[in-house]
Amino acid sequence: MATIGDVAREAGVSRSTVSSVLTGRKFVTPETRARIEAAIAKLDYSVNTGARALATSRTMTFGVVVRFHEAEFSPALATYLVAFSDAARERGYAVMLLTESDGAEAVRRAIAGRQVDGLILLNVLDGDPRLEPISRSGFPAVLVGNPEDPRGIDAVDLDFTAAATMLVDHLVDAGHRDAMFVQWPEELYASGSTYATRFEREALRRAAERGLRLAPVPVPVGPEQVRATLRAALQDPALPKTLLIHNDAAVAMLPFVLGDLGLEVPGDLSVVSLHSAELARLYVLSYTAVESDPTAVAETAVEVLCRRIETPQAPARRRLLMPRLDRKSSVDPNE
Amino acid sequence: MATIGDVAREAGVSRSTVSSVLTGRKFVTPETRARIEAAIAKLDYSVNTGARALATSRTMTFGVVVRFHEAEFSPALATYLVAFSDAARERGYAVMLLTESDGAEAVRRAIAGRQVDGLILLNVLDGDPRLEPISRSGFPAVLVGNPEDPRGIDAVDLDFTAAATMLVDHLVDAGHRDAMFVQWPEELYASGSTYATRFEREALRRAAERGLRLAPVPVPVGPEQVRATLRAALQDPALPKTLLIHNDAAVAMLPFVLGDLGLEVPGDLSVVSLHSAELARLYVLSYTAVESDPTAVAETAVEVLCRRIETPQAPARRRLLMPRLDRKSSVDPNE
DNA sequence: CTGAAAGCGCTTACAG
DNA sequence: CTGAAAGCGCTTACAG
């Protein structure tokens, strides 16, 4: 493989001059620049990113720290990963995957090994142990999630509070006074999942404010359980026939259960939901919904992280992306 | 951040001696080793991976080249990515995500920038343009997929030919003589998808050999289309009520359609399928099936890639993982 | 505008 | 068994 020295020799200039055209940080006369570019093309030269990283102490790489929770349901994860990689490349950064099951350890090693210039933490929890090594070191990072205490770290997320308001209002405005609140497994709330908790809190608050009675129905993990729980709930005469859903697994399974029971939306049932756009892409989900938007989240997070790297002392910010309500006439007017 | 020099000074030895205990490639007396380890702990030192990479010309990083095809359906992609990252870390390698839409260009840049020691190509096609820059440069790589001509590159995949044999045999052994062959969209075969093509070819061959008539039903992309196509096919009296399915989107949608039509498996319909284990994890899929196994594929691919890096001159191999038939009594005996 | 020199943080023959 | 020196391929003040 050609090095910068080979290019310099071929072009008859010094290595520093080649470096100047490579980085573009110095003016070089058009003639010498042309000679150098010709040499680069001839030798098929390309800069050794590792050597450049050592010299500049910038790796031009982000680490994406993936965390799993068994109670979750994430056909959308791949979409997020690709969205982050694309958004990063757009700004000249590569993306390294950090999947260690001990997330705090992964963070510590990534920082210590200086393999990345910044970290993107997916799926951040309240009290997430991954925050500690970051806030202690002041290492550039962005949280995807919205913890109560972000420990001085920038955070980006869909605004799940606003999403809850929108969906509750949508039901109330259509005249509904009672709804089943189909929720994530209880473990997910207990684990500190910020999207679960934020949505729940506001849904309950807003429902109380607007006079909507909410009957919570937590749905346990696993396809069989989801199906059984939904079926039982829909057959329970004590439960309302209006559904506010925040559980991707339940939304995905709902049509199966409706089929089992011979029920139709919006005829027999009114449904609103908050789920990932990926779900809607894969299944026929014709429910009025707020969809999460991986591309927007990824682009914003990468933008925030880049800014953080440029101006490390700037105060930490929380950026919540306003969700969009996608109306699909799955809600019957109810007077 | 502490450097190897700081550690050497703290321990009162030379940098080379510190390096010796870091790499473990030389014997160091227990006493000095202990002093050095104490210094490392005290300074919270950790080796700069980039500098090491420059000195050793080994980055200890693999690039995973992701390719998308609109006709595909991949809730399993994230599972694959995590499986690769885990398998790589097991052997001391990190994983970089390469998602550029121009895959050949991504490969070329990864090789030229020496950011990775090896490449893992996901979802390889017959005539895949990403193979060219690899076979030209002889860069270490492993294909996940099974192209007709792997261009001298190692390849790892589930044995889709064996999977087809198993499923056809399973139907024939149960006495079936006619089956609907629910397939991927035609574009996927046209694009050169090796898993689609390999399965199709063997299914047709084996079916002919064993006297099973196969009625091909290609299913187009998109949830609405999948549902409509399946519904039409299941209502068509000319088509058999036995299904051999190779299309994850169709398998996932099948229960919806059965609900629509009030059909039951195995009562009204016999079903066998080849789909990703991820699908079965998310949905109630109680069909006799061959499931793909991301963990096994990832571990084998990483193993093959490591071996390739160690012995570059070894002849290229093709490793096909034997699938496992998971019997679920979705097939009625048919005498 | 261009070049010689030092340095980024490691590893690895090579002496001792 | 340990250390001094050179080198990996870049960039960046600093002279000229």
XYZ file of C-alpha atoms (C1' of nucleotides) in Angstrom:
702
model
C 0.000 0.000 0.000
C 1.227 3.419 -0.921
C 2.077 5.841 1.876
C 2.191 9.593 1.931
C 5.937 9.322 1.350
C 5.406 7.454 -1.910
C 3.024 10.125 -3.093
C 5.480 12.884 -2.135
C 8.291 11.207 -4.048
C 6.094 10.599 -7.100
C 4.993 14.242 -7.114
C 8.434 15.569 -6.296
C 7.335 17.438 -3.178
C 7.640 16.973 0.570
C 5.337 14.906 2.694
C 4.029 17.993 4.432
C 2.855 19.423 1.160
C 0.989 16.239 0.352
C -0.519 16.380 3.801
C -1.611 19.948 3.127
C -3.658 18.933 0.140
C -4.981 15.882 2.014
C -6.276 17.890 4.934
C -7.059 20.990 2.875
C -5.862 23.147 5.744
C -3.239 25.071 3.807
C -3.123 26.764 0.478
C -1.153 24.904 -2.167
C -0.565 26.310 -5.661
C -2.840 24.779 -8.247
C 0.120 23.329 -10.171
C 1.651 21.414 -7.284
C -1.800 20.398 -6.119
C -2.469 18.955 -9.556
C 0.817 17.054 -9.511
C -0.008 15.652 -6.096
C -3.501 14.652 -7.078
C -2.137 12.906 -10.139
C 0.331 11.016 -7.961
C -2.447 10.008 -5.570
C -4.542 8.711 -8.425
C -1.614 6.911 -10.023
C -0.614 5.143 -6.816
C -4.218 4.620 -5.733
C -3.231 6.182 -2.471
C -5.606 6.614 0.391
C -4.804 7.970 3.817
C -4.234 5.509 6.633
C -7.001 6.454 9.049
C -5.237 4.939 12.029
C -2.070 6.933 11.500
C -4.075 10.076 11.007
C -5.984 9.331 14.201
C -2.740 8.992 16.112
C -1.401 12.265 14.776
C -4.586 14.253 15.276
C -5.941 12.390 18.298
C -9.270 12.202 16.519
C -10.476 8.776 15.473
C -13.433 10.038 13.465
C -15.388 7.145 14.884
C -18.433 6.968 17.124
C -19.286 4.047 19.342
C -22.908 2.946 19.461
C -23.684 1.211 22.739
C -26.535 -1.224 22.281
C -28.467 -2.447 25.263
C -30.994 -5.241 25.321
C -33.952 -5.739 27.494
C -35.787 -8.986 27.177
C -39.123 -7.249 27.722
C -38.577 -5.148 24.654
C -39.554 -5.831 21.140
C -37.241 -4.334 18.626
C -37.633 -5.106 14.992
C -36.636 -1.444 14.757
C -33.142 -1.838 16.194
C -31.494 -2.554 12.865
C -33.169 0.487 11.403
C -31.720 2.589 14.200
C -28.245 1.171 13.744
C -28.252 1.818 10.034
C -29.698 5.293 10.571
C -26.890 6.122 12.995
C -24.254 4.788 10.663
C -25.640 6.818 7.776
C -25.973 10.005 9.814
C -22.435 9.594 11.114
C -20.920 8.984 7.693
C -22.659 12.110 6.472
C -20.376 13.978 8.865
C -17.248 11.966 8.199
C -17.581 9.554 11.102
C -17.568 5.773 11.127
C -19.587 3.755 13.600
C -18.340 1.021 15.898
C -20.764 -1.427 17.448
C -20.462 -1.922 21.217
C -22.684 -4.783 22.279
C -21.037 -5.978 25.461
C -23.697 -7.168 27.873
C -22.030 -5.127 30.608
C -22.713 -1.714 29.096
C -20.819 0.295 31.709
C -17.747 -1.810 31.061
C -18.107 -1.348 27.315
C -18.254 2.404 27.838
C -15.229 2.384 30.111
C -13.149 0.383 27.657
C -14.164 2.466 24.685
C -13.123 5.621 26.494
C -9.895 4.177 27.839
C -8.851 2.648 24.528
C -9.535 5.955 22.726
C -11.124 4.011 19.915
C -13.911 6.521 19.474
C -14.395 10.267 19.659
C -17.857 10.005 21.091
C -20.484 7.583 22.287
C -24.113 7.138 21.371
C -26.066 5.298 24.057
C -29.164 3.586 22.786
C -32.145 2.913 24.947
C -31.072 4.787 28.065
C -32.709 3.979 31.393
C -33.363 6.045 34.463
C -30.398 5.240 36.644
C -28.558 3.715 33.699
C -25.143 2.476 34.923
C -23.575 3.508 31.636
C -23.876 7.185 32.511
C -21.483 7.073 35.447
C -18.210 6.482 33.537
C -19.247 9.107 31.007
C -20.122 11.883 33.392
C -17.022 11.162 35.453
C -14.725 11.421 32.459
C -16.600 14.140 30.639
C -16.259 12.056 27.483
C -18.424 13.311 24.594
C -21.645 11.339 24.432
C -25.297 11.583 23.587
C -28.102 9.630 25.168
C -30.954 8.299 23.100
C -33.631 8.352 25.725
C -34.781 10.876 28.248
C -33.704 10.033 31.787
C -34.851 12.085 34.744
C -31.220 12.864 35.530
C -29.012 12.871 32.431
C -25.927 13.533 34.575
C -24.870 16.475 32.476
C -24.957 14.490 29.239
C -26.815 15.586 26.107
C -29.987 13.629 25.452
C -32.141 13.201 22.356
C -35.422 11.383 22.110
C -38.871 11.405 20.681
C -41.118 13.425 22.964
C -43.072 10.608 24.554
C -44.869 13.020 26.830
C -46.223 14.940 23.876
C -47.121 11.662 22.207
C -49.208 10.661 25.208
C -50.987 14.000 25.220
C -51.827 13.701 21.549
C -53.235 10.214 21.790
C -55.269 10.867 24.916
C -56.632 14.057 23.402
C -57.477 12.249 20.221
C -59.615 9.777 22.141
C -61.233 12.404 24.337
C -61.968 14.650 21.386
C -63.749 11.761 19.713
C -65.968 11.488 22.785
C -64.405 8.544 24.562
C -64.616 8.496 28.353
C -63.131 5.065 29.107
C -60.167 3.292 27.614
C -58.023 0.257 28.150
C -54.360 1.289 28.509
C -52.398 -1.557 26.954
C -48.929 -1.292 28.440
C -45.478 -2.792 28.348
C -44.598 -5.603 30.754
C -44.296 -4.387 34.311
C -40.583 -5.254 34.344
C -39.953 -2.640 31.709
C -41.290 0.155 33.889
C -39.421 -1.267 36.855
C -36.202 -1.303 34.839
C -36.454 2.465 34.381
C -37.198 2.545 30.673
C -37.674 6.242 30.036
C -39.978 5.970 27.057
C -42.275 3.607 28.911
C -42.337 5.724 32.044
C -42.662 9.111 30.343
C -45.543 7.959 28.232
C -47.318 6.304 31.127
C -47.003 9.256 33.439
C -48.372 11.757 30.961
C -51.093 9.423 29.717
C -52.386 9.028 33.269
C -52.038 12.721 34.045
C -53.627 13.956 30.873
C -56.408 11.361 31.036
C -57.274 12.481 34.575
C -57.203 16.090 33.463
C -59.518 15.492 30.574
C -61.828 13.059 32.251
C -60.787 9.862 30.526
C -60.829 6.786 32.753
C -57.857 4.550 31.980
C -57.834 0.838 32.826
C -54.208 -0.346 32.732
C -53.509 -3.720 31.135
C -49.847 -4.705 31.343
C -48.912 -7.248 28.689
C -46.218 -9.786 29.612
C -43.338 -10.869 27.359
C -43.566 -13.579 24.735
C -45.880 -14.135 21.796
C -48.132 -16.678 23.508
C -48.561 -14.462 26.542
C -49.249 -11.387 24.461
C -51.910 -13.179 22.533
C -53.538 -14.685 25.623
C -53.503 -11.413 27.543
C -55.028 -9.450 24.697
C -57.656 -12.064 24.100
C -58.665 -12.143 27.751
C -58.761 -8.359 27.959
C -60.884 -7.982 24.843
C -63.319 -10.589 26.080
C -63.626 -9.039 29.527
C -66.979 -7.228 29.589
C -65.740 -5.033 32.423
C -63.062 -3.505 30.207
C -63.780 -0.682 27.730
C -63.689 -1.297 23.990
C -61.389 1.643 23.392
C -57.648 0.948 23.319
C -54.697 3.200 24.025
C -51.682 1.051 23.228
C -48.033 1.531 24.062
C -46.480 -1.842 23.381
C -45.133 -2.789 19.961
C -45.543 -6.492 20.566
C -49.188 -5.984 21.456
C -49.865 -3.806 18.427
C -48.260 -6.347 16.156
C -50.272 -9.148 17.692
C -53.575 -7.287 17.836
C -54.773 -8.182 14.343
C -54.260 -11.867 15.121
C -56.416 -11.565 18.207
C -59.055 -9.559 16.414
C -59.160 -12.374 13.906
C -59.530 -14.942 16.670
C -62.439 -13.061 18.171
C -64.038 -11.835 14.975
C -63.756 -8.200 16.022
C -63.279 -5.229 13.734
C -61.692 -1.788 14.035
C -63.260 0.739 14.293
C -66.623 -1.055 14.294
C -66.218 -3.067 17.479
C -63.136 -1.386 18.827
C -61.413 2.011 18.729
C -57.614 1.942 18.729
C -54.811 4.470 19.006
C -51.198 3.483 19.424
C -47.624 4.602 19.792
C -45.258 2.345 17.909
C -42.187 2.287 15.715
C -42.550 3.157 12.053
C -40.759 -0.087 11.265
C -43.721 -2.013 12.601
C -46.107 -0.144 10.363
C -43.823 -0.841 7.429
C -43.969 -4.568 8.053
C -47.573 -5.075 8.996
C -50.948 -3.836 8.032
C -51.420 -1.536 10.986
C -54.195 0.820 10.181
C -54.499 2.441 13.559
C -54.257 6.106 14.312
C -50.806 6.288 15.755
C -47.778 8.230 16.724
C -44.804 6.649 15.066
C -41.232 6.934 16.257
C -38.812 8.135 13.611
C -35.346 6.515 13.718
C -33.871 8.702 10.989
C -34.784 11.955 12.694
C -33.596 10.705 16.061
C -30.311 9.494 14.575
C -29.623 12.686 12.671
C -30.359 14.853 15.671
C -28.276 12.719 18.000
C -25.298 12.784 15.652
C -25.630 16.531 15.213
C -25.709 17.034 18.975
C -22.703 14.769 19.445
C -20.683 16.603 16.801
C -21.464 19.914 18.435
C -20.435 18.503 21.799
C -17.079 17.413 20.388
C -16.491 20.862 18.922
C -17.510 22.773 22.034
C -16.991 20.480 25.027
C -17.821 23.157 27.592
C -21.271 24.034 26.249
C -24.091 23.273 28.702
C -25.815 19.941 28.157
C -29.114 19.997 26.345
C -32.162 17.809 26.062
C -33.698 17.674 22.601
C -37.131 16.133 22.360
C -38.464 15.585 18.874
C -42.085 16.455 18.371
C -44.024 13.405 17.222
C -46.498 13.397 14.400
C -49.989 11.994 14.735
C -50.889 9.754 11.843
C -54.680 9.628 11.564
C -56.121 6.417 10.216
C -59.782 6.416 11.242
C -59.468 3.611 13.751
C -61.428 5.639 16.279
C -65.192 5.748 16.262
C -66.864 8.964 17.331
C -68.485 8.225 20.643
C -71.148 10.627 21.836
C -4.625 9.980 29.716
C -1.656 7.950 30.782
C 0.687 6.581 28.140
C 3.031 3.658 28.170
C 5.811 6.116 29.062
C 4.011 7.210 32.216
C 3.623 3.604 33.269
C 7.306 2.886 32.585
C 8.381 5.878 34.664
C 6.030 4.965 37.508
C 7.321 1.388 37.543
C 10.943 2.413 37.027
C 11.419 0.337 33.869
C 11.683 0.992 30.162
C 8.757 1.325 27.803
C 9.716 -1.895 26.051
C 9.393 -3.825 29.273
C 5.943 -2.422 29.834
C 5.088 -3.343 26.279
C 6.300 -6.879 26.971
C 3.823 -7.381 29.763
C 1.089 -5.674 27.729
C 1.498 -7.965 24.765
C 2.568 -10.973 26.848
C 5.031 -11.905 24.120
C 8.120 -11.914 26.286
C 8.985 -13.280 29.660
C 9.235 -10.684 32.408
C 10.272 -11.533 35.976
C 7.326 -11.749 38.342
C 8.670 -8.867 40.450
C 8.959 -6.329 37.636
C 5.713 -7.587 36.186
C 4.036 -6.925 39.521
C 5.507 -3.426 39.682
C 4.281 -2.711 36.179
C 0.820 -4.041 36.863
C 0.617 -1.893 39.976
C 1.619 1.157 37.945
C -1.005 0.339 35.322
C -3.683 0.057 37.968
C -2.561 3.208 39.745
C -2.571 5.303 36.574
C -5.672 3.589 35.210
C -3.678 3.026 32.063
C -5.088 1.335 29.052
C -3.376 0.806 25.732
C -4.175 3.188 22.909
C -5.622 0.838 20.313
C -4.898 3.190 17.440
C -1.220 3.476 18.261
C -0.963 -0.254 18.666
C -2.679 -0.718 15.327
C -0.153 1.554 13.658
C 2.786 -0.308 15.187
C 1.474 -3.790 14.489
C -0.475 -3.016 11.341
C -3.378 -4.945 12.839
C -6.485 -2.949 13.696
C -8.255 -5.794 15.494
C -11.422 -4.606 13.835
C -13.764 -6.225 11.349
C -16.016 -4.339 8.995
C -19.549 -5.627 8.547
C -20.934 -4.623 5.186
C -24.699 -4.388 5.334
C -26.743 -4.492 2.184
C -30.403 -3.777 1.851
C -32.889 -5.083 -0.563
C -36.330 -3.608 -0.505
C -37.885 -6.975 -1.263
C -36.440 -8.411 1.890
C -37.900 -8.559 5.294
C -35.372 -8.437 8.042
C -36.446 -8.145 11.617
C -33.485 -10.486 12.004
C -30.834 -8.033 10.830
C -30.215 -6.557 14.276
C -29.847 -10.045 15.660
C -27.212 -10.767 13.059
C -25.320 -7.568 13.767
C -25.248 -8.193 17.489
C -24.275 -11.816 16.921
C -21.341 -10.735 14.760
C -20.230 -8.153 17.267
C -20.357 -10.695 20.079
C -18.559 -13.383 18.112
C -15.872 -10.898 17.087
C -15.316 -9.586 20.613
C -14.922 -13.174 21.762
C -11.780 -13.223 19.619
C -10.570 -9.748 20.488
C -12.028 -7.949 17.504
C -14.278 -4.921 17.368
C -16.893 -4.443 14.687
C -17.353 -1.459 12.426
C -20.629 -0.923 10.616
C -20.391 -0.232 6.874
C -23.783 0.753 5.562
C -22.934 2.787 2.486
C -25.562 2.222 -0.160
C -22.790 1.664 -2.699
C -21.424 -1.511 -1.165
C -18.489 -1.921 -3.546
C -17.354 1.590 -2.715
C -17.662 0.902 1.019
C -15.491 -2.169 0.568
C -12.915 -0.282 -1.454
C -12.658 2.490 1.110
C -12.456 0.134 4.056
C -9.586 -1.717 2.405
C -7.778 1.424 1.308
C -8.144 3.187 4.659
C -6.859 0.070 6.476
C -9.501 0.588 9.102
C -10.254 -3.089 9.377
C -8.373 -6.374 9.250
C -11.169 -8.197 7.536
C -14.611 -7.815 6.053
C -17.842 -9.654 6.657
C -20.275 -9.280 3.779
C -23.871 -9.794 4.746
C -26.475 -10.992 2.336
C -24.251 -11.757 -0.621
C -25.758 -11.997 -4.105
C -24.802 -13.943 -7.169
C -22.728 -11.456 -9.113
C -22.423 -9.232 -6.063
C -20.351 -6.165 -7.036
C -18.743 -6.134 -3.601
C -16.719 -9.243 -4.424
C -14.638 -7.632 -7.143
C -12.550 -5.251 -4.982
C -12.001 -8.037 -2.474
C -10.850 -10.715 -4.860
C -8.645 -8.221 -6.672
C -6.892 -7.140 -3.500
C -6.914 -10.495 -1.753
C -8.133 -8.716 1.350
C -9.346 -11.095 4.094
C -13.103 -11.449 3.935
C -15.936 -13.855 4.468
C -19.214 -13.937 2.614
C -22.453 -14.627 4.404
C -24.336 -16.188 1.571
C -23.534 -18.835 -0.962
C -22.894 -17.418 -4.413
C -22.337 -19.655 -7.399
C -18.901 -18.096 -7.863
C -17.397 -16.851 -4.587
C -14.370 -15.464 -6.460
C -11.947 -17.259 -4.209
C -13.459 -15.818 -1.038
C -14.538 -17.887 1.955
C -18.293 -18.246 2.295
C -20.526 -19.284 5.191
C -24.243 -19.810 5.108
C -27.097 -21.936 6.232
C -27.474 -24.833 3.832
C -30.590 -23.712 2.005
C -30.379 -26.638 -0.354
C -30.549 -29.081 2.533
C -33.381 -27.044 4.038
C -35.393 -27.403 0.850
C -34.789 -31.136 0.759
C -35.941 -31.523 4.343
C -39.134 -29.571 3.895
C -40.106 -31.220 0.635
C -39.379 -34.635 2.118
C -41.421 -33.778 5.161
C -44.450 -33.046 3.007
C -43.968 -36.037 0.758
C -43.443 -38.372 3.697
C -46.750 -37.172 5.128
C -48.412 -38.188 1.887
C -48.796 -34.833 0.163
C -48.698 -34.810 -3.631
C -49.504 -31.178 -4.329
C -48.327 -28.000 -2.641
C -48.406 -24.281 -3.087
C -44.832 -22.907 -3.117
C -45.105 -19.493 -1.482
C -42.069 -17.584 -2.676
C -40.226 -14.312 -2.326
C -41.015 -11.475 -4.717
C -39.755 -12.148 -8.208
C -37.312 -9.242 -7.954
C -35.448 -11.024 -5.191
C -34.674 -14.006 -7.423
C -33.793 -11.665 -10.251
C -31.397 -9.776 -7.991
C -29.391 -12.936 -7.438
C -30.245 -13.581 -3.813
C -28.462 -16.817 -3.116
C -30.700 -18.074 -0.346
C -33.798 -17.501 -2.446
C -32.306 -19.146 -5.507
C -30.680 -22.091 -3.760
C -33.845 -22.960 -1.922
C -36.001 -22.614 -5.015
C -33.781 -24.717 -7.208
C -33.574 -27.604 -4.771
C -37.250 -27.419 -3.832
C -38.206 -27.774 -7.487
C -35.654 -30.493 -8.153
C -36.450 -32.533 -5.088
C -40.190 -32.113 -5.543
C -39.935 -33.419 -9.096
C -37.794 -36.300 -7.921
C -40.236 -37.299 -5.219
C -43.401 -36.681 -7.144
C -44.626 -33.545 -5.430
C -46.331 -31.040 -7.738
C -45.380 -27.479 -6.784
C -47.528 -24.481 -7.712
C -45.342 -21.370 -7.358
C -46.952 -18.301 -5.793
C -44.600 -15.316 -5.725
C -45.607 -12.808 -3.061
C -44.908 -9.132 -3.819
C -43.445 -6.598 -1.372
C -45.479 -4.663 1.167
C -47.888 -5.684 3.880
C -51.060 -4.944 1.919
C -49.819 -6.876 -1.072
C -48.700 -9.815 1.029
C -52.067 -10.043 2.665
C -53.990 -9.715 -0.581
C -51.842 -12.247 -2.393
C -52.124 -14.829 0.354
C -55.829 -14.325 0.660
C -56.365 -14.755 -3.054
C -54.167 -17.833 -3.160
C -55.895 -19.498 -0.233
C -59.287 -18.845 -1.757
C -58.311 -20.168 -5.157
C -59.904 -23.619 -5.455
C -57.360 -24.549 -8.105
C -54.492 -24.246 -5.646
C -53.591 -27.001 -3.171
C -54.185 -26.565 0.558
C -50.642 -27.543 1.409
C -48.079 -24.750 1.763
C -44.331 -24.777 1.365
C -43.283 -21.257 2.366
C -40.021 -19.443 1.839
C -40.857 -15.825 2.576
C -40.644 -14.369 6.068
C -43.129 -11.620 5.332
C -45.651 -14.181 4.156
C -45.142 -16.432 7.172
C -45.578 -13.499 9.518
C -48.732 -12.438 7.749
C -50.223 -15.895 7.361
C -52.015 -15.995 10.730
C -53.743 -12.697 9.893
C -55.029 -14.154 6.663
C -56.087 -17.389 8.276
C -58.053 -15.261 10.706
C -59.649 -13.353 7.843
C -60.716 -16.562 6.154
C -61.502 -18.603 9.240
C -59.029 -21.306 8.299
C -57.045 -23.470 10.690
C -53.710 -25.256 10.603
C -53.415 -28.207 10.297
C -57.163 -28.776 9.980
C -57.786 -26.845 6.776
C -54.225 -26.308 5.730
C -50.822 -27.995 6.063
C -47.850 -25.668 6.365
C -44.071 -25.995 6.386
C -41.753 -23.047 6.255
C -38.198 -21.783 6.209
C -37.820 -18.620 8.230
C -35.581 -16.803 10.674
C -35.675 -17.830 14.317
C -36.244 -14.176 15.169
C -39.646 -14.367 13.535
C -40.624 -17.362 15.598
C -39.479 -15.524 18.705
C -41.759 -12.594 17.971
C -44.866 -14.333 16.729
C -46.858 -17.374 17.455
C -45.607 -19.398 14.530
C -46.488 -22.965 15.135
C -45.489 -24.342 11.790
C -43.045 -27.108 11.145
C -40.057 -25.148 10.008
C -36.398 -24.862 9.334
C -35.109 -21.869 11.215
C -32.002 -19.925 10.360
C -29.553 -19.501 13.208
C -27.781 -16.117 13.347
C -25.511 -17.041 16.246
C -24.151 -20.154 14.568
C -23.684 -18.336 11.273
C -21.913 -15.439 12.999
C -19.598 -17.629 15.028
C -18.648 -19.723 12.034
C -18.084 -16.690 9.835
C -15.863 -15.025 12.428
C -13.921 -18.244 12.924
C -13.377 -18.581 9.189
C -12.297 -14.955 8.902
C -9.794 -15.287 11.752
C -8.303 -18.360 10.148
C -8.065 -16.532 6.837
C -6.164 -13.679 8.487
C -3.747 -16.122 10.088
C -3.164 -18.176 6.958
C -3.881 -15.962 3.959
C -2.708 -18.518 1.432
C -5.054 -21.332 2.498
C -7.549 -22.346 -0.201
C -10.978 -20.716 0.106
C -13.699 -22.801 1.645
C -17.464 -22.894 1.604
C -19.060 -23.790 4.922
C -22.729 -24.624 4.839
C -24.412 -25.088 8.188
C -26.811 -27.967 8.406
C -30.284 -26.734 9.302
C -32.485 -28.310 11.910
C -36.073 -29.266 11.231
C -38.365 -28.094 13.999
C -41.484 -30.283 13.947
C -44.671 -28.605 15.092
C -47.499 -30.769 13.756
C -48.721 -28.261 11.222
C -48.852 -30.963 8.592
C -51.782 -33.320 8.296
C -51.093 -36.872 7.176
C -52.540 -37.187 3.710
C -53.108 -40.686 2.409
C 4.194 28.718 -0.902
C 7.221 24.592 0.522
C 10.136 21.579 3.456
C 12.798 19.539 7.566
C 11.847 18.082 12.018
C 9.417 16.590 15.859
C 5.821 14.073 17.729
C 1.349 11.105 18.274
C 1.728 6.092 21.454
C 2.759 2.019 20.534
C 5.897 -2.567 19.128
C 9.864 -5.031 17.832
C 14.257 -6.533 16.475
C 18.709 -5.957 18.399
C 22.283 -5.348 21.939
C 23.758 -5.950 26.337
C 15.891 -10.545 31.694
C 15.924 -5.365 30.383
C 16.674 -1.148 27.607
C 17.904 2.170 23.626
C 16.622 2.879 19.089
C 14.070 2.718 15.054
C 9.830 2.633 12.864
C 4.541 2.352 11.898
C 2.082 6.671 8.628
C 0.403 10.533 9.518
C 0.024 16.040 11.024
C 1.609 20.363 12.562
C 4.125 24.139 14.225
C 8.166 26.384 12.669
C 11.671 28.131 9.443
C 12.835 29.616 5.155
